[in-house]
Amino acid sequence: MEPIIEITGLVKRYNQAELNAVDGITVEVRKGEIFGLLGPNGAGKTTLISILCGIVKPSEGQVRINGIELQSGLQDIKKIIGVVPQEIALYPSLTVKENLTFFGKLYDLKGLELQESIDIWLNKFGLIDKMNHRIETFSGGMKRRVNLIAGLLHKPQILFLDEPTVGIDVHSRAVITEHLKEINQNQGVTIIYTSHHMDEAEYLCTNISIIDSGIVIAGGSPKNLLKQNKDCNRLADIFLKLTGKSLRD
Amino acid sequence: MITRLVASFYKELLLVVRDYAGLAMLFIMPLFLIVVMAVIMDAPFRDYQEAGIEIVLLNEDNDTIGNIIEQGLIDSEIFSVVNKVGPDNLDRSSIEQLVKNGRFILGVVIPQGATKFVNRKVDAMISSTLSQFGMPVKPSVIVKQIDAPKIQIYLDPAVKKSFANSVTSSIKSFTTQVENQMIIQGFYAQMTEGESGEKEMKGGLIGFEEIYPSGEMSKNEHLFTNSVQHNVPAWTVFAMFLIVVPLASNMIKEREGGSMLRLIIAPGSHMTLLVGKLLFYVAICLIQFSLMMLLGIHLMPYLGLPALHLGGSIAAVFVVALMLSFAATSLGVLIGTIFSSYQQASIFGTVIDVIMAAVGGIMVPLFAMPEPIKFIGRLTPLNWGMESFNDLFLRGYGIIEVLPEVMKLGIFSIIILLLAWKANKNNVIAQ
Ligand SMILES: Nc1ncnc2c1ncn2[C@@H]1O[C@H](COP(=O)(O)OP(=O)(O)OP(=O)(O)O)[C@@H](O)[C@H]1O
Ligand SMILES: [Mg+2]
């Protein structure tokens, strides 16, 4: 498989920060992968994703997405990527449908095409009955699902998900992971995904990078990682072994 | 691009429509404010104290009459008399100009030769009186009918009629006094017996002319300010600037709530979305403005107050309202950009509006304020709006005369938007 994201020597130091949030990361994501970015709090996962979708300017290093240089080709890249932010990024006083219609229109989607796309996703995520309810009346799990749909409407080729399953119950999580797998297999969407749920990552990801303090400390397929660490039964054990047990900021 | 622009416009519409507190603040509160202010300020407006009002005086006479009027005005303590403005000497046209552009609300010109004329008239009168008693008359005092020099009083049409009347009558009374004195003195001079010749002058010797330097309308119809003419446009301008509160709050909520992130991540220019947002809030301001004007025209008469008068040029009124809306919206964008909590932004937005209203001639007309406040007041967009509406509604001017204010509003808006853009660069994209 050809690489779709090529990251070389990427560094990010925020203004007034003492340490680099991303400290020289070199990673390749191949087309059609579900790529897991795992790491403790403050490891630099959100920063890395933010650089990849053009919200944060890198301090050093190169990024190419779909063969296009990130800095110069950002507008073209934006059209093919979808982003699901870590925080719920919706208007609380607007209904599900109003939110999704607005975000769809940001991508110049309109009319029937947009409405159909919204209906399909709402159906899949069990929200079709709630489409005229305001976001502020929703539970955390329902908000997460809408947050996810808002990143999918324009049929992106690459999907960045920053902790899409944080703070939700087992049912919602199962629905989300199932649909992510389906999008990946049926539509060939490359998924880059961060999580603290190791079992979820183990089940979902074809490839992972464990990062800590802005650097990659391990990488490969879950299977290979388990092979390399014979003393560990699960990905979670490897994670703890590699990142230590001290608390993070 | 149009899709995105319209979507942004519609999204703001939904946000505002769902924000009941914001709606009340934009529409219900100003409505009450206008009605209450117009009603309770009606009485004070009819006879408020014009203390310390500046009057620009040109004493061309420089003789008895001129000096007595000047001293009388100074002693009255109602006025502070100004004889010199800027480096050049005053003349009639500069006085007219000073009143016309609102720098002074009152200008008085005492013409050259006023005293001489009155002297000759007095001499002639005395001679003719004496001749009726068979006394000899000096031929030199027989004067030809010449045009009486007139004391000219320039008044800003924005002052109320009762005030104009009281100014004119007090100046008249000074002159009558002088004239009477001169007559008595004349009799004393001509009659050694000192027989009382005190004889009230009917109408006085010297004429008066009230001049209202203004545009077309005022020539046939002077509209003097009243509670409605002041309060309706004033509180409408104030209310329009309240748009900064919901606008800034929505921007901050958008940023804090993360939706902003999606706007940045989406392809295409962010400017399109900002324009959609701006257009929406400008439209809201214009609706607010129209409603308040309709209120002034149609509701005020039911409250026993005069109806609001919009002057001759509705197009010019619209242009001013549009530029005011633009200025208010821009200010909202700046506040929404630099503040990070919407509670702070709401408080700041309201307070700055109240302060600008206080110094900008919204609460109290600017001419009744001390000079330093006037100076600051003239730097506020609320004052530019208010001055424009005074020009259009009261002075009967058109678009040409309010163009300076309109331009100031435009330049203000552009500078404010540039500041917001600069602040935004350091804000949205984490460095
Ligand atoms: N805007 C910012 N300005 C300064 N420092 C920042 C900024 N955003 C993040 N950081 C710092 O950069 C480091 C990496 O943060 P980041 O949010 O990327 O971590 P993360 O891996 O996503 O953590 P989490 O799992 O808690 O979401 C942290 O030390 C954080 O404090
Ligand atoms: Mg994060």
PDB file of C-alpha atoms in Angstrom, chain A residues 12-15 55 57 75 78-79 83 85 88-91 93-94 98 102-103 105-108 110 134 147 150-151, chain B residues 1 3-4 7-8 10-11 14-15 18 20 254 257-259 261-269 273 428-431:
ATOM      1  CA  LYS A  12       6.144  21.623  17.592  1.00  0.00           C
ATOM      2  CA  ARG A  13       7.014  23.958  20.406  1.00  0.00           C
ATOM      3  CA  TYR A  14       4.152  26.193  21.512  1.00  0.00           C
ATOM      4  CA  ASN A  15       4.937  29.817  22.285  1.00  0.00           C
ATOM      5  CA  ILE A  55      -4.912  24.174  12.790  1.00  0.00           C
ATOM      6  CA  LYS A  57       1.698  25.446  12.564  1.00  0.00           C
ATOM      7  CA  GLN A  75      -6.645  24.087   0.750  1.00  0.00           C
ATOM      8  CA  LYS A  78      -8.703  20.227   3.566  1.00  0.00           C
ATOM      9  CA  LYS A  79     -11.129  18.960   0.935  1.00  0.00           C
ATOM     10  CA  VAL A  83     -11.783  15.787  11.433  1.00  0.00           C
ATOM     11  CA  PRO A  85     -12.154  16.908  17.387  1.00  0.00           C
ATOM     12  CA  ILE A  88     -17.662  18.278  21.144  1.00  0.00           C
ATOM     13  CA  ALA A  89     -17.624  20.889  18.378  1.00  0.00           C
ATOM     14  CA  LEU A  90     -21.316  21.649  17.828  1.00  0.00           C
ATOM     15  CA  TYR A  91     -23.695  24.545  18.459  1.00  0.00           C
ATOM     16  CA  SER A  93     -28.710  25.685  20.834  1.00  0.00           C
ATOM     17  CA  LEU A  94     -29.079  24.294  17.311  1.00  0.00           C
ATOM     18  CA  GLU A  98     -29.333  22.336  11.824  1.00  0.00           C
ATOM     19  CA  PHE A 102     -24.466  23.938   8.537  1.00  0.00           C
ATOM     20  CA  PHE A 103     -21.301  21.852   8.706  1.00  0.00           C
ATOM     21  CA  LYS A 105     -22.619  23.485   3.746  1.00  0.00           C
ATOM     22  CA  LEU A 106     -19.144  24.486   4.858  1.00  0.00           C
ATOM     23  CA  TYR A 107     -18.035  21.852   2.340  1.00  0.00           C
ATOM     24  CA  ASP A 108     -20.337  23.262  -0.316  1.00  0.00           C
ATOM     25  CA  LYS A 110     -26.299  21.258  -0.540  1.00  0.00           C
ATOM     26  CA  ARG A 134     -31.259  20.575  20.252  1.00  0.00           C
ATOM     27  CA  ASN A 147     -19.772  15.085  16.598  1.00  0.00           C
ATOM     28  CA  ALA A 150     -20.249  16.116  11.374  1.00  0.00           C
ATOM     29  CA  GLY A 151     -16.809  14.949  10.230  1.00  0.00           C
TER      30      GLY A 151
ATOM     31  CA  MET B   1     -19.002  30.331  -1.823  1.00  0.00           C
ATOM     32  CA  THR B   3     -23.666  28.471  -0.057  1.00  0.00           C
ATOM     33  CA  ARG B   4     -21.139  29.034   2.696  1.00  0.00           C
ATOM     34  CA  ALA B   7     -25.144  29.102   5.645  1.00  0.00           C
ATOM     35  CA  SER B   8     -23.143  31.340   7.949  1.00  0.00           C
ATOM     36  CA  TYR B  10     -28.584  31.450   8.588  1.00  0.00           C
ATOM     37  CA  LYS B  11     -26.601  29.843  11.390  1.00  0.00           C
ATOM     38  CA  LEU B  14     -30.744  30.513  14.428  1.00  0.00           C
ATOM     39  CA  LEU B  15     -28.310  31.293  17.234  1.00  0.00           C
ATOM     40  CA  ARG B  18     -32.786  30.845  20.168  1.00  0.00           C
ATOM     41  CA  TYR B  20     -34.154  34.840  24.226  1.00  0.00           C
ATOM     42  CA  GLU B 254     -18.308  29.339  18.968  1.00  0.00           C
ATOM     43  CA  GLY B 257     -17.385  25.305  22.108  1.00  0.00           C
ATOM     44  CA  GLY B 258     -15.038  24.099  19.391  1.00  0.00           C
ATOM     45  CA  SER B 259     -17.351  24.760  16.441  1.00  0.00           C
ATOM     46  CA  LEU B 261     -12.385  24.561  14.846  1.00  0.00           C
ATOM     47  CA  ARG B 262     -14.638  23.055  12.206  1.00  0.00           C
ATOM     48  CA  LEU B 263     -14.896  26.428  10.477  1.00  0.00           C
ATOM     49  CA  ILE B 264     -11.114  26.616  10.264  1.00  0.00           C
ATOM     50  CA  ILE B 265     -10.704  23.013   9.200  1.00  0.00           C
ATOM     51  CA  ALA B 266     -13.208  23.390   6.349  1.00  0.00           C
ATOM     52  CA  PRO B 267     -11.742  24.337   2.982  1.00  0.00           C
ATOM     53  CA  GLY B 268     -12.294  27.774   1.485  1.00  0.00           C
ATOM     54  CA  SER B 269     -11.831  31.224   2.843  1.00  0.00           C
ATOM     55  CA  LEU B 273     -18.072  32.954   6.737  1.00  0.00           C
ATOM     56  CA  VAL B 428      -7.205  30.997  16.248  1.00  0.00           C
ATOM     57  CA  ILE B 429      -4.082  29.302  14.977  1.00  0.00           C
ATOM     58  CA  ALA B 430      -2.127  28.192  18.019  1.00  0.00           C
ATOM     59  CA  GLN B 431       1.459  29.381  17.657  1.00  0.00           C
TER      60      GLN B 431
END
